[in-house]
């Protein structure tokens, strides 16, 4: 009997011990599962946070999120670049980070307003920037304010383009109006009765003819420039022998060169082939040689040279020995309608578009243009083209 009870107690003890061990193992397993789950969760959170940061940093617009106390909770790379603050400023005040009272005032307005849209802001500095700000107040599900979000869109480039477009339209109107008004007044004089005086009649008809030609030239240049600019231009590239191209241009412009007694010197070595559209190449060379004749020294020399560069390019240079270009004008001569001497350009029949056409035509080939000039020592215009 005693033995039976002892066996029973032993069996009960073993069963209890097993259950206890099982529970301990279960608890340990549970702990391990929990830890793994936490780790996974933390990993997912970190992954999501990194993904969000990458996403925000890839935005072109600046973004600043404020917490309920008005401190910076989040800012993306574009915002840091716009206002020149570092990531360490996160957690700090908005004003300290952006150093711009108007931005801080906008954020303060969100305490009473839900949203401020399309607010334009001028950021002083070099260069100054025009920003469009959209700002909204943030709320949780219960409607309690949790902060604000400000998005900054940089309008500087757009404004510059708008300004350039307006200036271009104003220039075009002015350029068209000048020959038109001369044609009109010559026609009015004719209508008023100069028809009987053959000398006056001839002079007035010459005026009409000359300025009608000028209008045609201007419109042709404008259309060409618009084509070059819009990338609608299809280049018919082919191996173009540079020496022969310069020779053709020299022949076309020989009468003009003769009139100013300018000697044309083709020093391009034989065998240099550019990969270029022959019509565009001729246009580029023609505009540069024509300028060299017009603005160079009467009785001077105009030289065209070319040499291979590294990277499969060829550089062509058109050089004259005239008065050159003032230093302050060098950066502007490739702009549309920019002229150093307006009266002289008009008198020579210039449209003010020749060098802009050169620049765009060369760039369409993937090349570059530049000019070098020392006052009194001539001007040298360089352009590159891909070699064959
Ligand atoms: P334009 O029709 O007036 O010649 P361009 O665009 O060809 O227009 O040239 C712009 C201006 O650059 C000219 O008006 C002139 O003042 C200056 N320029 C161009 N080429 C030369 C040169 N070889 N020497 C001196 N000035 C030049």
mmCIF file of C-alpha atoms and ligand atoms in Angstrom:
data_model
loop_
_atom_site.group_PDB
_atom_site.id
_atom_site.type_symbol
_atom_site.label_atom_id
_atom_site.label_comp_id
_atom_site.label_asym_id
_atom_site.label_seq_id
_atom_site.Cartn_x
_atom_site.Cartn_y
_atom_site.Cartn_z
ATOM 1 C CA UNK A 1 0.000 0.000 0.000
ATOM 2 C CA UNK A 2 2.752 2.359 1.033
ATOM 3 C CA UNK A 3 4.623 1.473 -2.118
ATOM 4 C CA UNK A 4 1.502 2.262 -4.118
ATOM 5 C CA UNK A 5 1.207 5.723 -2.550
ATOM 6 C CA UNK A 6 4.889 6.386 -3.057
ATOM 7 C CA UNK A 7 4.547 5.451 -6.748
ATOM 8 C CA UNK A 8 1.443 7.621 -7.061
ATOM 9 C CA UNK A 9 3.224 10.596 -5.467
ATOM 10 C CA UNK A 10 6.230 10.094 -7.727
ATOM 11 C CA UNK A 11 3.992 9.971 -10.796
ATOM 12 C CA UNK A 12 2.151 13.134 -9.676
ATOM 13 C CA UNK A 13 5.451 14.884 -9.040
ATOM 14 C CA UNK A 14 6.742 13.871 -12.468
ATOM 15 C CA UNK A 15 3.545 15.108 -14.120
ATOM 16 C CA UNK A 16 3.727 18.424 -12.220
ATOM 17 C CA UNK A 17 7.394 18.786 -13.134
ATOM 18 C CA UNK A 18 6.621 18.136 -16.807
ATOM 19 C CA UNK A 19 3.816 20.667 -16.840
ATOM 20 C CA UNK A 20 6.015 23.247 -15.158
ATOM 21 C CA UNK A 21 8.871 22.676 -17.603
ATOM 22 C CA UNK A 22 6.453 22.826 -20.513
ATOM 23 C CA UNK A 23 5.085 26.130 -19.194
ATOM 24 C CA UNK A 24 8.591 27.529 -18.737
ATOM 25 C CA UNK A 25 9.481 26.447 -22.283
ATOM 26 C CA UNK A 26 6.250 27.932 -23.626
ATOM 27 C CA UNK A 27 6.973 31.172 -21.771
ATOM 28 C CA UNK A 28 10.523 31.240 -23.142
ATOM 29 C CA UNK A 29 9.249 30.527 -26.672
ATOM 30 C CA UNK A 30 6.630 33.238 -26.263
ATOM 31 C CA UNK A 31 9.319 35.660 -25.138
ATOM 32 C CA UNK A 32 11.449 34.741 -28.146
ATOM 33 C CA UNK A 33 8.469 35.149 -30.512
ATOM 34 C CA UNK A 34 7.681 38.512 -28.975
ATOM 35 C CA UNK A 35 11.278 39.678 -29.318
ATOM 36 C CA UNK A 36 11.368 38.518 -32.971
ATOM 37 C CA UNK A 37 8.065 40.278 -33.632
ATOM 38 C CA UNK A 38 9.343 43.467 -31.988
ATOM 39 C CA UNK A 39 12.543 43.291 -34.015
ATOM 40 C CA UNK A 40 10.564 42.751 -37.212
ATOM 41 C CA UNK A 41 8.258 45.615 -36.318
ATOM 42 C CA UNK A 42 11.191 47.897 -35.511
ATOM 43 C CA UNK A 43 12.837 46.871 -38.797
ATOM 44 C CA UNK A 44 9.644 47.630 -40.726
ATOM 45 C CA UNK A 45 9.278 50.981 -38.975
ATOM 46 C CA UNK A 46 12.884 51.894 -39.694
ATOM 47 C CA UNK A 47 12.449 50.766 -43.305
ATOM 48 C CA UNK A 48 9.271 52.812 -43.661
ATOM 49 C CA UNK A 49 10.894 55.850 -42.076
ATOM 50 C CA UNK A 50 13.897 55.584 -44.377
ATOM 51 C CA UNK A 51 11.617 55.170 -47.366
ATOM 52 C CA UNK A 52 9.621 58.248 -46.376
ATOM 53 C CA UNK A 53 12.803 60.292 -45.862
ATOM 54 C CA UNK A 54 14.122 59.252 -49.293
ATOM 55 C CA UNK A 55 10.784 60.138 -50.828
ATOM 56 C CA UNK A 56 10.662 63.562 -49.159
ATOM 57 C CA UNK A 57 14.285 64.287 -49.988
ATOM 58 C CA UNK A 58 13.663 63.506 -53.633
ATOM 59 C CA UNK A 59 10.959 66.214 -53.778
ATOM 60 C CA UNK A 60 11.916 69.398 -55.622
ATOM 61 C CA UNK A 61 9.640 71.476 -53.389
ATOM 62 C CA UNK A 62 10.750 72.359 -49.881
ATOM 63 C CA UNK A 63 8.634 70.827 -47.096
ATOM 64 C CA UNK A 64 8.581 71.747 -43.407
ATOM 65 C CA UNK A 65 6.258 70.078 -40.895
ATOM 66 C CA UNK A 66 5.727 71.800 -37.552
ATOM 67 C CA UNK A 67 4.533 70.104 -34.353
ATOM 68 C CA UNK A 68 1.740 71.454 -32.150
ATOM 69 C CA UNK A 69 4.192 73.778 -30.335
ATOM 70 C CA UNK A 70 5.376 75.290 -33.627
ATOM 71 C CA UNK A 71 8.767 73.550 -33.608
ATOM 72 C CA UNK A 72 10.149 71.813 -36.677
ATOM 73 C CA UNK A 73 9.163 68.127 -36.637
ATOM 74 C CA UNK A 74 10.375 67.356 -40.139
ATOM 75 C CA UNK A 75 12.088 69.117 -43.033
ATOM 76 C CA UNK A 76 13.229 67.740 -46.368
ATOM 77 C CA UNK A 77 16.477 68.352 -48.204
ATOM 78 C CA UNK A 78 14.938 70.951 -50.583
ATOM 79 C CA UNK A 79 13.759 73.055 -47.605
ATOM 80 C CA UNK A 80 17.224 72.869 -46.021
ATOM 81 C CA UNK A 81 18.798 74.009 -49.297
ATOM 82 C CA UNK A 82 16.297 76.855 -49.841
ATOM 83 C CA UNK A 83 16.756 78.356 -46.392
ATOM 84 C CA UNK A 84 20.302 77.146 -45.753
ATOM 85 C CA UNK A 85 19.720 75.318 -42.462
ATOM 86 C CA UNK A 86 20.966 71.891 -41.390
ATOM 87 C CA UNK A 87 19.148 68.796 -40.103
ATOM 88 C CA UNK A 88 20.319 69.705 -36.578
ATOM 89 C CA UNK A 89 17.704 72.489 -36.622
ATOM 90 C CA UNK A 90 14.939 69.868 -36.483
ATOM 91 C CA UNK A 91 13.278 70.248 -33.099
ATOM 92 C CA UNK A 92 14.170 73.950 -33.063
ATOM 93 C CA UNK A 93 12.036 76.979 -33.829
ATOM 94 C CA UNK A 94 10.960 77.771 -37.382
ATOM 95 C CA UNK A 95 12.256 81.349 -37.249
ATOM 96 C CA UNK A 96 15.724 80.237 -36.117
ATOM 97 C CA UNK A 97 15.928 77.744 -38.972
ATOM 98 C CA UNK A 98 14.563 79.804 -41.861
ATOM 99 C CA UNK A 99 15.574 83.260 -40.558
ATOM 100 C CA UNK A 100 12.638 84.802 -42.369
ATOM 101 C CA UNK A 101 9.946 86.681 -40.457
ATOM 102 C CA UNK A 102 7.356 86.372 -43.204
ATOM 103 C CA UNK A 103 7.584 82.553 -43.128
ATOM 104 C CA UNK A 104 7.241 82.517 -39.337
ATOM 105 C CA UNK A 105 4.266 84.906 -39.605
ATOM 106 C CA UNK A 106 2.609 82.622 -42.170
ATOM 107 C CA UNK A 107 2.988 79.652 -39.827
ATOM 108 C CA UNK A 108 1.518 81.728 -36.971
ATOM 109 C CA UNK A 109 -1.520 82.580 -39.122
ATOM 110 C CA UNK A 110 -2.326 78.858 -39.242
ATOM 111 C CA UNK A 111 -3.388 79.084 -35.574
ATOM 112 C CA UNK A 112 -6.534 80.775 -36.819
ATOM 113 C CA UNK A 113 -6.682 79.869 -40.513
ATOM 114 C CA UNK A 114 -6.986 76.415 -42.040
ATOM 115 C CA UNK A 115 -4.871 77.049 -45.109
ATOM 116 C CA UNK A 116 -2.838 79.740 -46.868
ATOM 117 C CA UNK A 117 -2.524 79.038 -50.572
ATOM 118 C CA UNK A 118 -0.383 80.523 -53.366
ATOM 119 C CA UNK A 119 1.358 83.044 -51.132
ATOM 120 C CA UNK A 120 4.317 84.601 -52.928
ATOM 121 C CA UNK A 121 7.471 85.260 -50.984
ATOM 122 C CA UNK A 122 10.724 86.961 -51.953
ATOM 123 C CA UNK A 123 13.818 85.402 -50.393
ATOM 124 C CA UNK A 124 16.597 87.934 -50.459
ATOM 125 C CA UNK A 125 20.134 86.736 -51.046
ATOM 126 C CA UNK A 126 22.308 86.031 -54.004
ATOM 127 C CA UNK A 127 20.590 85.127 -56.130
ATOM 128 C CA UNK A 128 17.219 86.303 -54.758
ATOM 129 C CA UNK A 129 14.484 83.685 -55.047
ATOM 130 C CA UNK A 130 10.732 83.908 -55.573
ATOM 131 C CA UNK A 131 8.863 81.204 -53.671
ATOM 132 C CA UNK A 132 5.237 80.158 -53.777
ATOM 133 C CA UNK A 133 4.111 78.950 -50.325
ATOM 134 C CA UNK A 134 1.199 76.643 -49.610
ATOM 135 C CA UNK A 135 0.594 76.065 -45.899
ATOM 136 C CA UNK A 136 -2.070 74.050 -44.087
ATOM 137 C CA UNK A 137 -2.940 73.449 -40.443
ATOM 138 C CA UNK A 138 -2.818 69.764 -39.378
ATOM 139 C CA UNK A 139 -5.403 68.088 -37.088
ATOM 140 C CA UNK A 140 -5.880 64.637 -35.559
ATOM 141 C CA UNK A 141 -9.080 62.583 -35.907
ATOM 142 C CA UNK A 142 -10.624 64.420 -32.919
ATOM 143 C CA UNK A 143 -9.974 67.783 -34.570
ATOM 144 C CA UNK A 144 -7.205 68.829 -32.182
ATOM 145 C CA UNK A 145 -4.433 70.872 -33.838
ATOM 146 C CA UNK A 146 -1.257 68.793 -34.277
ATOM 147 C CA UNK A 147 0.865 71.295 -36.154
ATOM 148 C CA UNK A 148 1.261 72.635 -39.673
ATOM 149 C CA UNK A 149 2.757 71.758 -43.013
ATOM 150 C CA UNK A 150 4.451 74.313 -45.291
ATOM 151 C CA UNK A 151 5.385 73.575 -48.903
ATOM 152 C CA UNK A 152 7.734 75.941 -50.781
ATOM 153 C CA UNK A 153 7.769 75.907 -54.584
ATOM 154 C CA UNK A 154 10.636 77.782 -56.251
ATOM 155 C CA UNK A 155 9.234 80.102 -58.953
ATOM 156 C CA UNK A 156 12.520 81.898 -59.679
ATOM 157 C CA UNK A 157 13.278 80.155 -62.999
ATOM 158 C CA UNK A 158 9.677 80.528 -64.187
ATOM 159 C CA UNK A 159 9.718 84.256 -63.395
ATOM 160 C CA UNK A 160 13.043 84.654 -65.210
ATOM 161 C CA UNK A 161 11.609 82.921 -68.282
ATOM 162 C CA UNK A 162 8.481 85.096 -68.150
ATOM 163 C CA UNK A 163 10.677 88.197 -67.931
ATOM 164 C CA UNK A 164 12.815 87.013 -70.861
ATOM 165 C CA UNK A 165 9.674 86.285 -72.924
ATOM 166 C CA UNK A 166 8.214 89.748 -72.228
ATOM 167 C CA UNK A 167 11.515 91.397 -73.078
ATOM 168 C CA UNK A 168 11.705 89.347 -76.277
ATOM 169 C CA UNK A 169 8.177 90.347 -77.355
ATOM 170 C CA UNK A 170 8.959 94.005 -76.614
ATOM 171 C CA UNK A 171 12.188 93.758 -78.643
ATOM 172 C CA UNK A 172 10.474 92.039 -81.570
ATOM 173 C CA UNK A 173 7.729 94.684 -81.658
ATOM 174 C CA UNK A 174 10.308 97.451 -81.574
ATOM 175 C CA UNK A 175 12.426 95.844 -84.311
ATOM 176 C CA UNK A 176 9.381 95.319 -86.551
ATOM 177 C CA UNK A 177 7.960 98.753 -85.924
ATOM 178 C CA UNK A 178 11.088 100.665 -86.987
ATOM 179 C CA UNK A 179 11.190 99.509 -90.656
ATOM 180 C CA UNK A 180 7.375 99.460 -90.813
ATOM 181 C CA UNK A 181 7.077 103.090 -89.770
ATOM 182 C CA UNK A 182 9.726 104.098 -92.337
ATOM 183 C CA UNK A 183 7.830 102.222 -95.070
ATOM 184 C CA UNK A 184 4.577 103.841 -93.944
ATOM 185 C CA UNK A 185 5.932 107.383 -93.942
ATOM 186 C CA UNK A 186 7.548 106.888 -97.390
ATOM 187 C CA UNK A 187 4.209 105.592 -98.720
ATOM 188 C CA UNK A 188 2.346 108.555 -97.168
ATOM 189 C CA UNK A 189 4.765 111.021 -98.781
ATOM 190 C CA UNK A 190 4.167 109.301 -102.129
ATOM 191 C CA UNK A 191 0.391 109.439 -101.677
ATOM 192 C CA UNK A 192 0.656 113.131 -100.811
ATOM 193 C CA UNK A 193 2.038 113.885 -104.288
ATOM 194 C CA UNK A 194 5.806 113.414 -104.644
ATOM 195 C CA UNK A 195 5.029 111.149 -107.611
ATOM 196 C CA UNK A 196 5.946 113.833 -110.138
ATOM 197 C CA UNK A 197 9.501 114.399 -108.848
ATOM 198 C CA UNK A 198 11.530 111.473 -110.231
ATOM 199 C CA UNK A 199 14.474 111.958 -107.789
ATOM 200 C CA UNK A 200 12.239 112.025 -104.705
ATOM 201 C CA UNK A 201 10.191 109.177 -106.113
ATOM 202 C CA UNK A 202 13.284 107.035 -106.555
ATOM 203 C CA UNK A 203 14.544 107.851 -103.047
ATOM 204 C CA UNK A 204 11.198 106.923 -101.442
ATOM 205 C CA UNK A 205 10.904 103.690 -103.406
ATOM 206 C CA UNK A 206 14.466 102.803 -102.336
ATOM 207 C CA UNK A 207 13.464 103.356 -98.696
ATOM 208 C CA UNK A 208 10.438 101.095 -99.092
ATOM 209 C CA UNK A 209 12.495 98.411 -100.816
ATOM 210 C CA UNK A 210 15.345 98.513 -98.269
ATOM 211 C CA UNK A 211 13.089 98.339 -95.240
ATOM 212 C CA UNK A 212 10.868 95.644 -96.737
ATOM 213 C CA UNK A 213 14.085 93.603 -97.163
ATOM 214 C CA UNK A 214 14.987 94.345 -93.575
ATOM 215 C CA UNK A 215 11.580 93.124 -92.399
ATOM 216 C CA UNK A 216 11.988 89.928 -94.428
ATOM 217 C CA UNK A 217 15.439 89.338 -92.916
ATOM 218 C CA UNK A 218 14.134 89.916 -89.425
ATOM 219 C CA UNK A 219 11.188 87.571 -89.870
ATOM 220 C CA UNK A 220 13.424 84.881 -91.412
ATOM 221 C CA UNK A 221 15.837 85.123 -88.472
ATOM 222 C CA UNK A 222 12.978 85.056 -85.956
ATOM 223 C CA UNK A 223 11.442 81.973 -87.556
ATOM 224 C CA UNK A 224 14.788 80.216 -87.693
ATOM 225 C CA UNK A 225 15.502 81.032 -84.075
ATOM 226 C CA UNK A 226 12.050 79.788 -83.017
ATOM 227 C CA UNK A 227 12.718 76.546 -84.903
ATOM 228 C CA UNK A 228 16.146 76.120 -83.280
ATOM 229 C CA UNK A 229 14.706 76.909 -79.878
ATOM 230 C CA UNK A 230 11.712 74.591 -80.004
ATOM 231 C CA UNK A 231 13.815 71.525 -80.830
ATOM 232 C CA UNK A 232 11.536 71.008 -83.814
ATOM 233 C CA UNK A 233 14.624 71.325 -85.925
ATOM 234 C CA UNK A 234 15.651 68.048 -87.536
ATOM 235 C CA UNK A 235 19.381 67.973 -88.141
ATOM 236 C CA UNK A 236 20.533 66.209 -91.291
ATOM 237 C CA UNK A 237 23.949 65.289 -90.024
ATOM 238 C CA UNK A 238 26.594 64.148 -92.411
ATOM 239 C CA UNK A 239 30.393 64.264 -92.644
ATOM 240 C CA UNK A 240 30.989 67.962 -93.405
ATOM 241 C CA UNK A 241 34.427 69.036 -94.708
ATOM 242 C CA UNK A 242 35.134 72.198 -92.729
ATOM 243 C CA UNK A 243 37.626 73.815 -95.086
ATOM 244 C CA UNK A 244 35.227 73.508 -98.037
ATOM 245 C CA UNK A 245 32.337 74.862 -95.931
ATOM 246 C CA UNK A 246 34.358 77.968 -94.994
ATOM 247 C CA UNK A 247 35.426 78.417 -98.622
ATOM 248 C CA UNK A 248 31.787 78.451 -99.805
ATOM 249 C CA UNK A 249 30.894 81.075 -97.191
ATOM 250 C CA UNK A 250 33.904 83.173 -98.251
ATOM 251 C CA UNK A 251 32.700 83.046 -101.855
ATOM 252 C CA UNK A 252 29.157 84.099 -100.871
ATOM 253 C CA UNK A 253 30.442 87.015 -98.798
ATOM 254 C CA UNK A 254 33.271 88.072 -101.121
ATOM 255 C CA UNK A 255 31.406 91.192 -102.375
ATOM 256 C CA UNK A 256 30.864 92.406 -98.813
ATOM 257 C CA UNK A 257 34.489 91.704 -97.893
ATOM 258 C CA UNK A 258 35.649 93.561 -101.026
ATOM 259 C CA UNK A 259 33.497 96.558 -100.125
ATOM 260 C CA UNK A 260 35.381 96.870 -96.810
ATOM 261 C CA UNK A 261 38.679 95.657 -98.237
ATOM 262 C CA UNK A 262 38.818 92.805 -95.766
ATOM 263 C CA UNK A 263 41.072 89.883 -96.725
ATOM 264 C CA UNK A 264 39.505 86.493 -96.033
ATOM 265 C CA UNK A 265 41.993 83.808 -94.945
ATOM 266 C CA UNK A 266 40.901 80.165 -94.836
ATOM 267 C CA UNK A 267 43.470 78.396 -92.615
ATOM 268 C CA UNK A 268 41.418 75.277 -91.907
ATOM 269 C CA UNK A 269 43.549 72.213 -92.688
ATOM 270 C CA UNK A 270 42.268 69.833 -95.344
ATOM 271 C CA UNK A 271 40.596 66.618 -94.182
ATOM 272 C CA UNK A 272 38.883 67.907 -91.010
ATOM 273 C CA UNK A 273 35.363 66.450 -91.032
ATOM 274 C CA UNK A 274 32.643 67.508 -88.591
ATOM 275 C CA UNK A 275 29.441 65.561 -88.090
ATOM 276 C CA UNK A 276 27.053 68.407 -88.899
ATOM 277 C CA UNK A 277 24.016 69.519 -90.850
ATOM 278 C CA UNK A 278 25.634 71.330 -93.837
ATOM 279 C CA UNK A 279 22.919 74.050 -93.966
ATOM 280 C CA UNK A 280 23.297 74.868 -90.266
ATOM 281 C CA UNK A 281 27.094 74.782 -90.455
ATOM 282 C CA UNK A 282 26.970 77.230 -93.349
ATOM 283 C CA UNK A 283 24.616 79.468 -91.344
ATOM 284 C CA UNK A 284 26.955 79.488 -88.329
ATOM 285 C CA UNK A 285 30.047 80.231 -90.404
ATOM 286 C CA UNK A 286 28.181 82.791 -92.501
ATOM 287 C CA UNK A 287 26.932 84.745 -89.466
ATOM 288 C CA UNK A 288 30.385 84.783 -87.846
ATOM 289 C CA UNK A 289 32.269 85.702 -91.027
ATOM 290 C CA UNK A 290 29.658 88.358 -91.872
ATOM 291 C CA UNK A 291 30.083 89.872 -88.387
ATOM 292 C CA UNK A 292 33.870 89.801 -88.764
ATOM 293 C CA UNK A 293 33.542 91.742 -92.017
ATOM 294 C CA UNK A 294 30.923 94.184 -90.620
ATOM 295 C CA UNK A 295 32.499 94.934 -87.254
ATOM 296 C CA UNK A 296 36.155 94.131 -88.021
ATOM 297 C CA UNK A 297 38.732 96.594 -89.330
ATOM 298 C CA UNK A 298 38.203 98.006 -92.809
ATOM 299 C CA UNK A 299 41.249 96.815 -94.740
ATOM 300 C CA UNK A 300 41.877 94.120 -92.096
ATOM 301 C CA UNK A 301 42.150 90.328 -92.152
ATOM 302 C CA UNK A 302 39.559 87.746 -91.152
ATOM 303 C CA UNK A 303 40.946 84.274 -90.456
ATOM 304 C CA UNK A 304 39.112 80.974 -89.990
ATOM 305 C CA UNK A 305 41.001 78.094 -88.337
ATOM 306 C CA UNK A 306 40.017 74.712 -86.936
ATOM 307 C CA UNK A 307 41.715 72.019 -84.877
ATOM 308 C CA UNK A 308 40.747 68.686 -83.322
ATOM 309 C CA UNK A 309 40.081 68.643 -79.559
ATOM 310 C CA UNK A 310 39.995 65.713 -77.130
ATOM 311 C CA UNK A 311 36.707 63.851 -76.764
ATOM 312 C CA UNK A 312 36.050 63.550 -80.507
ATOM 313 C CA UNK A 313 35.362 67.261 -81.058
ATOM 314 C CA UNK A 314 36.633 69.887 -83.447
ATOM 315 C CA UNK A 315 36.973 73.562 -82.543
ATOM 316 C CA UNK A 316 36.528 76.224 -85.221
ATOM 317 C CA UNK A 317 37.672 79.821 -84.686
ATOM 318 C CA UNK A 318 36.636 82.925 -86.661
ATOM 319 C CA UNK A 319 38.988 85.795 -85.821
ATOM 320 C CA UNK A 320 39.168 89.397 -86.979
ATOM 321 C CA UNK A 321 41.593 92.209 -86.213
ATOM 322 C CA UNK A 322 39.017 94.930 -85.584
ATOM 323 C CA UNK A 323 38.197 97.014 -82.496
ATOM 324 C CA UNK A 324 36.954 93.942 -80.600
ATOM 325 C CA UNK A 325 34.202 93.762 -78.003
ATOM 326 C CA UNK A 326 34.206 95.640 -74.671
ATOM 327 C CA UNK A 327 34.777 93.307 -71.715
ATOM 328 C CA UNK A 328 31.378 94.038 -70.109
ATOM 329 C CA UNK A 329 29.600 93.054 -73.342
ATOM 330 C CA UNK A 330 31.370 89.698 -73.822
ATOM 331 C CA UNK A 331 28.896 87.741 -71.676
ATOM 332 C CA UNK A 332 25.911 89.241 -73.516
ATOM 333 C CA UNK A 333 26.695 89.165 -77.226
ATOM 334 C CA UNK A 334 24.968 85.781 -77.716
ATOM 335 C CA UNK A 335 21.690 87.177 -76.281
ATOM 336 C CA UNK A 336 18.862 87.946 -78.698
ATOM 337 C CA UNK A 337 18.843 91.582 -79.826
ATOM 338 C CA UNK A 338 21.899 92.495 -77.779
ATOM 339 C CA UNK A 339 24.148 94.860 -79.685
ATOM 340 C CA UNK A 340 27.199 96.738 -78.487
ATOM 341 C CA UNK A 341 26.431 99.604 -80.835
ATOM 342 C CA UNK A 342 22.764 99.623 -81.919
ATOM 343 C CA UNK A 343 23.113 102.293 -84.575
ATOM 344 C CA UNK A 344 26.123 100.607 -86.167
ATOM 345 C CA UNK A 345 24.371 97.227 -86.222
ATOM 346 C CA UNK A 346 21.276 98.694 -87.937
ATOM 347 C CA UNK A 347 23.364 100.648 -90.389
ATOM 348 C CA UNK A 348 25.070 97.354 -91.330
ATOM 349 C CA UNK A 349 21.675 95.648 -91.753
ATOM 350 C CA UNK A 350 22.049 93.566 -88.578
ATOM 351 C CA UNK A 351 19.004 92.052 -86.867
ATOM 352 C CA UNK A 352 20.708 91.494 -83.514
ATOM 353 C CA UNK A 353 19.876 87.793 -83.839
ATOM 354 C CA UNK A 354 22.944 86.499 -85.698
ATOM 355 C CA UNK A 355 24.928 85.294 -82.681
ATOM 356 C CA UNK A 356 21.829 83.864 -80.943
ATOM 357 C CA UNK A 357 21.266 81.766 -84.085
ATOM 358 C CA UNK A 358 24.934 80.682 -84.021
ATOM 359 C CA UNK A 359 24.631 79.632 -80.379
ATOM 360 C CA UNK A 360 21.424 77.638 -80.843
ATOM 361 C CA UNK A 361 22.574 75.953 -84.053
ATOM 362 C CA UNK A 362 25.865 74.887 -82.434
ATOM 363 C CA UNK A 363 24.104 73.680 -79.285
ATOM 364 C CA UNK A 364 21.663 71.650 -81.414
ATOM 365 C CA UNK A 365 24.760 69.690 -82.556
ATOM 366 C CA UNK A 366 25.852 69.211 -78.923
ATOM 367 C CA UNK A 367 28.601 71.832 -79.300
ATOM 368 C CA UNK A 368 29.503 75.030 -77.424
ATOM 369 C CA UNK A 369 30.241 78.640 -78.366
ATOM 370 C CA UNK A 370 32.463 81.220 -76.744
ATOM 371 C CA UNK A 371 34.088 84.538 -77.559
ATOM 372 C CA UNK A 372 37.433 86.053 -76.634
ATOM 373 C CA UNK A 373 38.336 89.663 -77.217
ATOM 374 C CA UNK A 374 40.770 92.248 -75.981
ATOM 375 C CA UNK A 375 39.572 95.769 -76.810
ATOM 376 C CA UNK A 376 41.445 97.072 -79.821
ATOM 377 C CA UNK A 377 42.823 93.621 -80.647
ATOM 378 C CA UNK A 378 39.999 92.014 -82.561
ATOM 379 C CA UNK A 379 37.450 89.367 -81.615
ATOM 380 C CA UNK A 380 37.720 85.568 -81.813
ATOM 381 C CA UNK A 381 34.545 83.480 -81.895
ATOM 382 C CA UNK A 382 34.983 79.757 -81.161
ATOM 383 C CA UNK A 383 32.540 76.905 -81.630
ATOM 384 C CA UNK A 384 32.857 73.149 -81.258
ATOM 385 C CA UNK A 385 31.243 70.368 -83.280
ATOM 386 C CA UNK A 386 31.488 66.615 -83.000
ATOM 387 C CA UNK A 387 34.172 65.148 -85.286
ATOM 388 C CA UNK A 388 33.309 62.315 -87.668
HETATM 389 P P1 LIG B 1 23.883 91.953 -85.415
HETATM 390 O O1 LIG B 1 22.753 91.668 -86.314
HETATM 391 O O2 LIG B 1 23.733 93.227 -84.672
HETATM 392 O O3 LIG B 1 25.208 91.811 -86.091
HETATM 393 P P2 LIG B 1 24.693 89.664 -83.824
HETATM 394 O O4 LIG B 1 23.916 88.833 -82.897
HETATM 395 O O5 LIG B 1 25.334 88.982 -84.989
HETATM 396 O O6 LIG B 1 23.755 90.828 -84.268
HETATM 397 O O7 LIG B 1 25.842 90.373 -82.997
HETATM 398 C C1 LIG B 1 25.506 91.036 -81.780
HETATM 399 C C2 LIG B 1 26.454 92.189 -81.528
HETATM 400 O O8 LIG B 1 27.756 91.671 -81.188
HETATM 401 C C3 LIG B 1 26.688 93.081 -82.705
HETATM 402 O O9 LIG B 1 25.681 94.068 -82.795
HETATM 403 C C4 LIG B 1 28.039 93.686 -82.387
HETATM 404 O O10 LIG B 1 27.861 94.789 -81.499
HETATM 405 C C5 LIG B 1 28.760 92.582 -81.624
HETATM 406 N N1 LIG B 1 29.704 91.827 -82.482
HETATM 407 C C6 LIG B 1 29.468 90.676 -83.133
HETATM 408 N N2 LIG B 1 30.542 90.269 -83.799
HETATM 409 C C7 LIG B 1 31.506 91.174 -83.587
HETATM 410 C C8 LIG B 1 32.882 91.315 -83.991
HETATM 411 N N3 LIG B 1 33.463 90.423 -84.770
HETATM 412 N N4 LIG B 1 33.549 92.402 -83.538
HETATM 413 C C9 LIG B 1 32.974 93.315 -82.733
HETATM 414 N N5 LIG B 1 31.688 93.240 -82.306
HETATM 415 C C10 LIG B 1 30.976 92.184 -82.731
#
